[in-house]
Amino acid sequence: MRPTPSTAQFWPAELSSPALDAEAVAEATLATTLVAAVATAAAFRGLYWAAARLDRPRPSAPQYTSRYVSTVHAVVLVALGLAPRGAWWPCAARAVPLGYLAHDAALLFAEPCLWDLGTAAHHLVFALLVAAAAAAYPAHTARAFLAEASVPALNLGWMMVRTGADRRHPYAFGFVSVMLLCTFASLRVWAFTALLLESVAEGVWGLAPLLLGLAAVNWYWFGLLLLRARRAIARA
């Protein structure tokens, strides 16, 4: 039986296979994600450029400006983690970390003074984890996004130290430090450790190495924060 003209035009035989349909959808999703990631990278680069124009007189402007952008990135990820997860969510969830990773790579190339192996490795592993898990494990990915809620307190505390505000406003700095330790312990250290244990318990071995790396680096950073807090208390 020959297909009718409408069937031949709108439902060609090569697309009637479920496997081919799934492949076509995957290709379209990949293309959409790449376009969204490029647009996100351009947005972060534009934000950095605009903030750098305002921060130009400062000798260490790149360090401050990069933290402004990382704070915006963290707020966007937390918003994604709290947002209802519809069909659009996996694409957006992948695009933001990938776009920020591309911005980060361009920034490190342009400003070698910002190079930090731990931070660069964290951004790379985090982007790979989200790319692998966003569609299959959206709830777990959203929990990982909420870990970024510790970044504003981290950046604010760093800026207070660099500008001397920690000595001028010790109570405000103490509040920011407590907020940082609490959010870092609960949203980063515990969250990635729990995700790692869950992936092992459920046999999701493909994600376990990425989660192990993220948990390890966050435990390391948390140890450094505790050491600095101990020194600050000893000086007080």
mmCIF file of C-alpha atoms in Angstrom:
data_model
loop_
_atom_site.group_PDB
_atom_site.id
_atom_site.type_symbol
_atom_site.label_atom_id
_atom_site.label_comp_id
_atom_site.label_asym_id
_atom_site.label_seq_id
_atom_site.Cartn_x
_atom_site.Cartn_y
_atom_site.Cartn_z
ATOM 1 C CA MET A 1 0.000 0.000 0.000
ATOM 2 C CA ARG A 2 1.467 3.305 -1.076
ATOM 3 C CA PRO A 3 1.402 6.120 1.498
ATOM 4 C CA THR A 4 -0.881 9.044 0.868
ATOM 5 C CA PRO A 5 0.795 12.334 -0.104
ATOM 6 C CA SER A 6 0.182 13.793 3.354
ATOM 7 C CA THR A 7 1.730 10.748 5.036
ATOM 8 C CA ALA A 8 4.740 10.798 2.732
ATOM 9 C CA GLN A 9 5.250 14.491 3.404
ATOM 10 C CA PHE A 10 4.718 14.722 7.159
ATOM 11 C CA TRP A 11 5.618 11.244 8.419
ATOM 12 C CA PRO A 12 8.394 9.810 6.244
ATOM 13 C CA ALA A 13 9.171 6.135 6.677
ATOM 14 C CA GLU A 14 12.651 6.708 8.106
ATOM 15 C CA LEU A 15 11.153 8.641 11.036
ATOM 16 C CA SER A 16 8.589 5.997 11.921
ATOM 17 C CA SER A 17 11.146 3.965 13.877
ATOM 18 C CA PRO A 18 11.081 4.693 17.649
ATOM 19 C CA ALA A 19 14.864 4.322 17.770
ATOM 20 C CA LEU A 20 15.327 6.903 15.035
ATOM 21 C CA ASP A 21 12.790 9.176 16.708
ATOM 22 C CA ALA A 22 14.753 9.008 19.963
ATOM 23 C CA GLU A 23 17.987 9.700 18.089
ATOM 24 C CA ALA A 24 16.468 12.733 16.362
ATOM 25 C CA VAL A 25 15.147 14.073 19.660
ATOM 26 C CA ALA A 26 18.570 13.569 21.277
ATOM 27 C CA GLU A 27 20.281 15.457 18.444
ATOM 28 C CA ALA A 28 17.783 18.302 18.694
ATOM 29 C CA THR A 29 18.235 18.455 22.470
ATOM 30 C CA LEU A 30 22.021 18.512 22.098
ATOM 31 C CA ALA A 31 21.830 21.310 19.543
ATOM 32 C CA THR A 32 19.478 23.316 21.756
ATOM 33 C CA THR A 33 21.745 22.806 24.772
ATOM 34 C CA LEU A 34 24.835 23.925 22.842
ATOM 35 C CA VAL A 35 23.082 27.041 21.556
ATOM 36 C CA ALA A 36 21.839 27.836 25.068
ATOM 37 C CA ALA A 37 25.314 27.232 26.519
ATOM 38 C CA VAL A 38 26.917 29.592 23.992
ATOM 39 C CA ALA A 39 24.294 32.231 24.781
ATOM 40 C CA THR A 40 24.899 31.748 28.517
ATOM 41 C CA ALA A 41 28.661 32.038 28.061
ATOM 42 C CA ALA A 42 28.163 35.255 26.094
ATOM 43 C CA ALA A 43 25.916 36.600 28.863
ATOM 44 C CA PHE A 44 28.529 35.856 31.536
ATOM 45 C CA ARG A 45 31.287 37.403 29.418
ATOM 46 C CA GLY A 46 29.137 40.496 28.860
ATOM 47 C CA LEU A 47 28.422 40.744 32.577
ATOM 48 C CA TYR A 48 32.133 40.440 33.348
ATOM 49 C CA TRP A 49 32.992 43.114 30.787
ATOM 50 C CA ALA A 50 30.393 45.503 32.223
ATOM 51 C CA ALA A 51 31.511 44.896 35.819
ATOM 52 C CA ALA A 52 35.167 45.312 34.825
ATOM 53 C CA ARG A 53 34.443 48.760 33.413
ATOM 54 C CA LEU A 54 33.092 49.804 36.816
ATOM 55 C CA ASP A 55 35.970 48.182 38.723
ATOM 56 C CA ARG A 56 38.796 49.406 36.484
ATOM 57 C CA PRO A 57 40.526 51.734 39.024
ATOM 58 C CA ARG A 58 41.031 48.847 41.469
ATOM 59 C CA PRO A 59 44.505 47.239 41.117
ATOM 60 C CA SER A 60 43.138 43.732 41.722
ATOM 61 C CA ALA A 61 39.950 44.316 39.722
ATOM 62 C CA PRO A 62 39.882 40.903 37.932
ATOM 63 C CA GLN A 63 39.687 39.063 41.256
ATOM 64 C CA TYR A 64 36.748 41.176 42.396
ATOM 65 C CA THR A 65 34.973 41.151 39.052
ATOM 66 C CA SER A 66 35.221 37.384 38.691
ATOM 67 C CA ARG A 67 33.551 37.013 42.084
ATOM 68 C CA TYR A 68 30.703 39.307 41.053
ATOM 69 C CA VAL A 69 30.030 37.011 38.099
ATOM 70 C CA SER A 70 30.401 33.842 40.169
ATOM 71 C CA THR A 71 27.795 35.207 42.582
ATOM 72 C CA VAL A 72 25.355 35.780 39.722
ATOM 73 C CA HIS A 73 26.081 32.264 38.442
ATOM 74 C CA ALA A 74 25.371 30.851 41.897
ATOM 75 C CA VAL A 75 22.079 32.747 42.215
ATOM 76 C CA VAL A 76 20.961 31.467 38.798
ATOM 77 C CA LEU A 77 21.765 27.866 39.745
ATOM 78 C CA VAL A 78 19.933 28.155 43.077
ATOM 79 C CA ALA A 79 16.922 29.576 41.216
ATOM 80 C CA LEU A 80 17.068 26.603 38.826
ATOM 81 C CA GLY A 81 17.308 24.241 41.773
ATOM 82 C CA LEU A 82 14.138 25.704 43.264
ATOM 83 C CA ALA A 83 12.229 26.091 39.984
ATOM 84 C CA PRO A 84 9.541 23.634 38.839
ATOM 85 C CA ARG A 85 11.197 21.051 36.605
ATOM 86 C CA GLY A 86 9.432 21.015 33.255
ATOM 87 C CA ALA A 87 10.540 19.881 29.813
ATOM 88 C CA TRP A 88 12.743 22.970 29.519
ATOM 89 C CA TRP A 89 14.666 22.224 32.707
ATOM 90 C CA PRO A 90 17.356 19.720 31.574
ATOM 91 C CA CYS A 91 18.451 22.004 28.739
ATOM 92 C CA ALA A 92 18.685 25.045 31.018
ATOM 93 C CA ALA A 93 20.343 23.006 33.753
ATOM 94 C CA ARG A 94 23.079 21.886 31.364
ATOM 95 C CA ALA A 95 23.490 25.224 29.587
ATOM 96 C CA VAL A 96 24.229 27.372 32.648
ATOM 97 C CA PRO A 97 27.189 25.351 34.055
ATOM 98 C CA LEU A 98 28.574 24.712 30.557
ATOM 99 C CA GLY A 99 28.277 28.400 29.666
ATOM 100 C CA TYR A 100 29.948 29.407 32.913
ATOM 101 C CA LEU A 101 32.716 26.861 32.301
ATOM 102 C CA ALA A 102 33.362 28.408 28.873
ATOM 103 C CA HIS A 103 33.399 31.891 30.434
ATOM 104 C CA ASP A 104 35.763 30.613 33.135
ATOM 105 C CA ALA A 105 38.149 29.162 30.550
ATOM 106 C CA ALA A 106 38.208 32.427 28.595
ATOM 107 C CA LEU A 107 38.751 34.367 31.818
ATOM 108 C CA LEU A 108 41.654 32.203 32.960
ATOM 109 C CA PHE A 109 43.254 32.574 29.533
ATOM 110 C CA ALA A 110 42.894 36.370 29.665
ATOM 111 C CA GLU A 111 43.762 36.740 33.370
ATOM 112 C CA PRO A 112 46.341 34.080 34.403
ATOM 113 C CA CYS A 113 46.457 35.629 37.891
ATOM 114 C CA LEU A 114 43.066 34.045 38.560
ATOM 115 C CA TRP A 115 44.295 30.507 37.915
ATOM 116 C CA ASP A 116 43.459 28.075 40.719
ATOM 117 C CA LEU A 117 43.634 24.347 40.055
ATOM 118 C CA GLY A 118 41.020 23.384 42.632
ATOM 119 C CA THR A 119 38.463 25.894 41.403
ATOM 120 C CA ALA A 120 39.038 25.043 37.735
ATOM 121 C CA ALA A 121 38.732 21.309 38.448
ATOM 122 C CA HIS A 122 35.573 21.890 40.477
ATOM 123 C CA HIS A 123 33.914 23.841 37.651
ATOM 124 C CA LEU A 124 34.887 21.199 35.066
ATOM 125 C CA VAL A 125 33.688 18.219 37.128
ATOM 126 C CA PHE A 126 30.488 20.023 38.132
ATOM 127 C CA ALA A 127 29.657 20.820 34.489
ATOM 128 C CA LEU A 128 30.330 17.192 33.483
ATOM 129 C CA LEU A 129 28.140 15.916 36.323
ATOM 130 C CA VAL A 130 25.228 18.164 35.354
ATOM 131 C CA ALA A 131 25.585 17.290 31.667
ATOM 132 C CA ALA A 132 25.372 13.597 32.538
ATOM 133 C CA ALA A 133 22.664 13.753 35.211
ATOM 134 C CA ALA A 134 20.299 16.643 34.398
ATOM 135 C CA ALA A 135 17.856 14.644 32.269
ATOM 136 C CA ALA A 136 18.004 11.276 34.036
ATOM 137 C CA TYR A 137 18.253 12.577 37.621
ATOM 138 C CA PRO A 138 16.746 16.084 37.709
ATOM 139 C CA ALA A 139 15.886 15.987 41.432
ATOM 140 C CA HIS A 140 19.461 15.060 42.343
ATOM 141 C CA THR A 141 20.820 17.727 40.002
ATOM 142 C CA ALA A 142 18.567 20.324 41.634
ATOM 143 C CA ARG A 143 20.011 19.366 45.031
ATOM 144 C CA ALA A 144 23.505 19.894 43.653
ATOM 145 C CA PHE A 145 22.462 23.340 42.409
ATOM 146 C CA LEU A 146 21.319 24.353 45.892
ATOM 147 C CA ALA A 147 24.910 23.874 47.083
ATOM 148 C CA GLU A 148 25.730 27.116 45.279
ATOM 149 C CA ALA A 149 23.803 29.019 47.975
ATOM 150 C CA SER A 150 27.075 29.154 49.933
ATOM 151 C CA VAL A 151 28.832 31.197 47.229
ATOM 152 C CA PRO A 152 27.430 34.686 48.069
ATOM 153 C CA ALA A 153 28.633 34.410 51.689
ATOM 154 C CA LEU A 154 31.993 33.063 50.488
ATOM 155 C CA ASN A 155 32.535 35.949 48.070
ATOM 156 C CA LEU A 156 31.281 38.568 50.519
ATOM 157 C CA GLY A 157 33.613 37.311 53.240
ATOM 158 C CA TRP A 158 36.551 37.306 50.818
ATOM 159 C CA MET A 159 35.834 40.903 49.797
ATOM 160 C CA MET A 160 35.495 42.012 53.414
ATOM 161 C CA VAL A 161 38.918 40.566 54.191
ATOM 162 C CA ARG A 162 40.521 42.120 51.115
ATOM 163 C CA THR A 163 39.079 45.586 51.830
ATOM 164 C CA GLY A 164 39.677 45.531 55.587
ATOM 165 C CA ALA A 165 35.956 45.544 56.356
ATOM 166 C CA ASP A 166 36.411 42.481 58.547
ATOM 167 C CA ARG A 167 38.335 44.648 61.041
ATOM 168 C CA ARG A 168 36.082 47.689 60.733
ATOM 169 C CA HIS A 169 32.886 45.656 61.106
ATOM 170 C CA PRO A 170 33.818 42.569 63.145
ATOM 171 C CA TYR A 171 30.250 41.638 64.063
ATOM 172 C CA ALA A 172 29.073 41.785 60.458
ATOM 173 C CA PHE A 173 32.080 39.729 59.397
ATOM 174 C CA GLY A 174 31.368 37.220 62.156
ATOM 175 C CA PHE A 175 27.786 36.869 60.928
ATOM 176 C CA VAL A 176 28.950 36.334 57.335
ATOM 177 C CA SER A 177 31.507 33.770 58.517
ATOM 178 C CA VAL A 178 28.907 31.799 60.475
ATOM 179 C CA MET A 179 26.560 31.867 57.477
ATOM 180 C CA LEU A 180 29.375 30.617 55.255
ATOM 181 C CA LEU A 181 30.286 27.733 57.561
ATOM 182 C CA CYS A 182 26.644 26.704 57.997
ATOM 183 C CA THR A 183 25.747 26.818 54.295
ATOM 184 C CA PHE A 184 29.019 25.210 53.245
ATOM 185 C CA ALA A 185 28.620 22.341 55.708
ATOM 186 C CA SER A 186 24.938 21.664 55.011
ATOM 187 C CA LEU A 187 24.614 22.511 51.310
ATOM 188 C CA ARG A 188 28.006 21.502 49.964
ATOM 189 C CA VAL A 189 29.824 19.020 52.182
ATOM 190 C CA TRP A 190 26.795 17.085 53.354
ATOM 191 C CA ALA A 191 24.868 17.368 50.069
ATOM 192 C CA PHE A 192 27.636 16.016 47.824
ATOM 193 C CA THR A 193 28.567 13.342 50.358
ATOM 194 C CA ALA A 194 24.915 12.232 50.515
ATOM 195 C CA LEU A 195 24.623 12.236 46.724
ATOM 196 C CA LEU A 196 27.775 10.127 46.497
ATOM 197 C CA LEU A 197 26.464 7.586 49.014
ATOM 198 C CA GLU A 198 23.104 7.444 47.252
ATOM 199 C CA SER A 199 24.739 6.873 43.870
ATOM 200 C CA VAL A 200 26.755 3.978 45.310
ATOM 201 C CA ALA A 201 23.732 2.496 47.079
ATOM 202 C CA GLU A 202 21.622 2.697 43.921
ATOM 203 C CA GLY A 203 24.392 1.389 41.670
ATOM 204 C CA VAL A 204 24.731 4.565 39.588
ATOM 205 C CA TRP A 205 28.423 3.925 39.057
ATOM 206 C CA GLY A 206 28.820 6.314 36.136
ATOM 207 C CA LEU A 207 28.226 9.349 38.356
ATOM 208 C CA ALA A 208 30.075 8.072 41.433
ATOM 209 C CA PRO A 209 33.597 9.222 40.362
ATOM 210 C CA LEU A 210 32.335 12.749 39.599
ATOM 211 C CA LEU A 211 30.479 12.940 42.908
ATOM 212 C CA LEU A 212 33.522 11.581 44.734
ATOM 213 C CA GLY A 213 35.678 14.334 43.248
ATOM 214 C CA LEU A 214 33.184 17.050 44.172
ATOM 215 C CA ALA A 215 32.713 15.689 47.694
ATOM 216 C CA ALA A 216 36.488 15.457 48.223
ATOM 217 C CA VAL A 217 37.236 19.005 47.077
ATOM 218 C CA ASN A 218 34.404 20.399 49.189
ATOM 219 C CA TRP A 219 35.611 18.515 52.248
ATOM 220 C CA TYR A 220 39.103 19.960 51.588
ATOM 221 C CA TRP A 221 37.778 23.513 51.261
ATOM 222 C CA PHE A 222 35.657 23.104 54.391
ATOM 223 C CA GLY A 223 38.768 22.032 56.299
ATOM 224 C CA LEU A 224 40.535 25.195 55.158
ATOM 225 C CA LEU A 225 37.566 27.302 56.284
ATOM 226 C CA LEU A 226 37.645 25.677 59.719
ATOM 227 C CA LEU A 227 41.387 26.337 60.044
ATOM 228 C CA ARG A 228 40.913 30.001 59.153
ATOM 229 C CA ALA A 229 38.012 30.297 61.578
ATOM 230 C CA ARG A 230 40.169 28.783 64.317
ATOM 231 C CA ARG A 231 42.986 31.256 63.641
ATOM 232 C CA ALA A 232 40.538 34.173 63.643
ATOM 233 C CA ILE A 233 39.117 33.073 67.006
ATOM 234 C CA ALA A 234 42.640 32.703 68.415
ATOM 235 C CA ARG A 235 43.507 36.260 67.351
ATOM 236 C CA ALA A 236 40.317 37.710 68.851
#
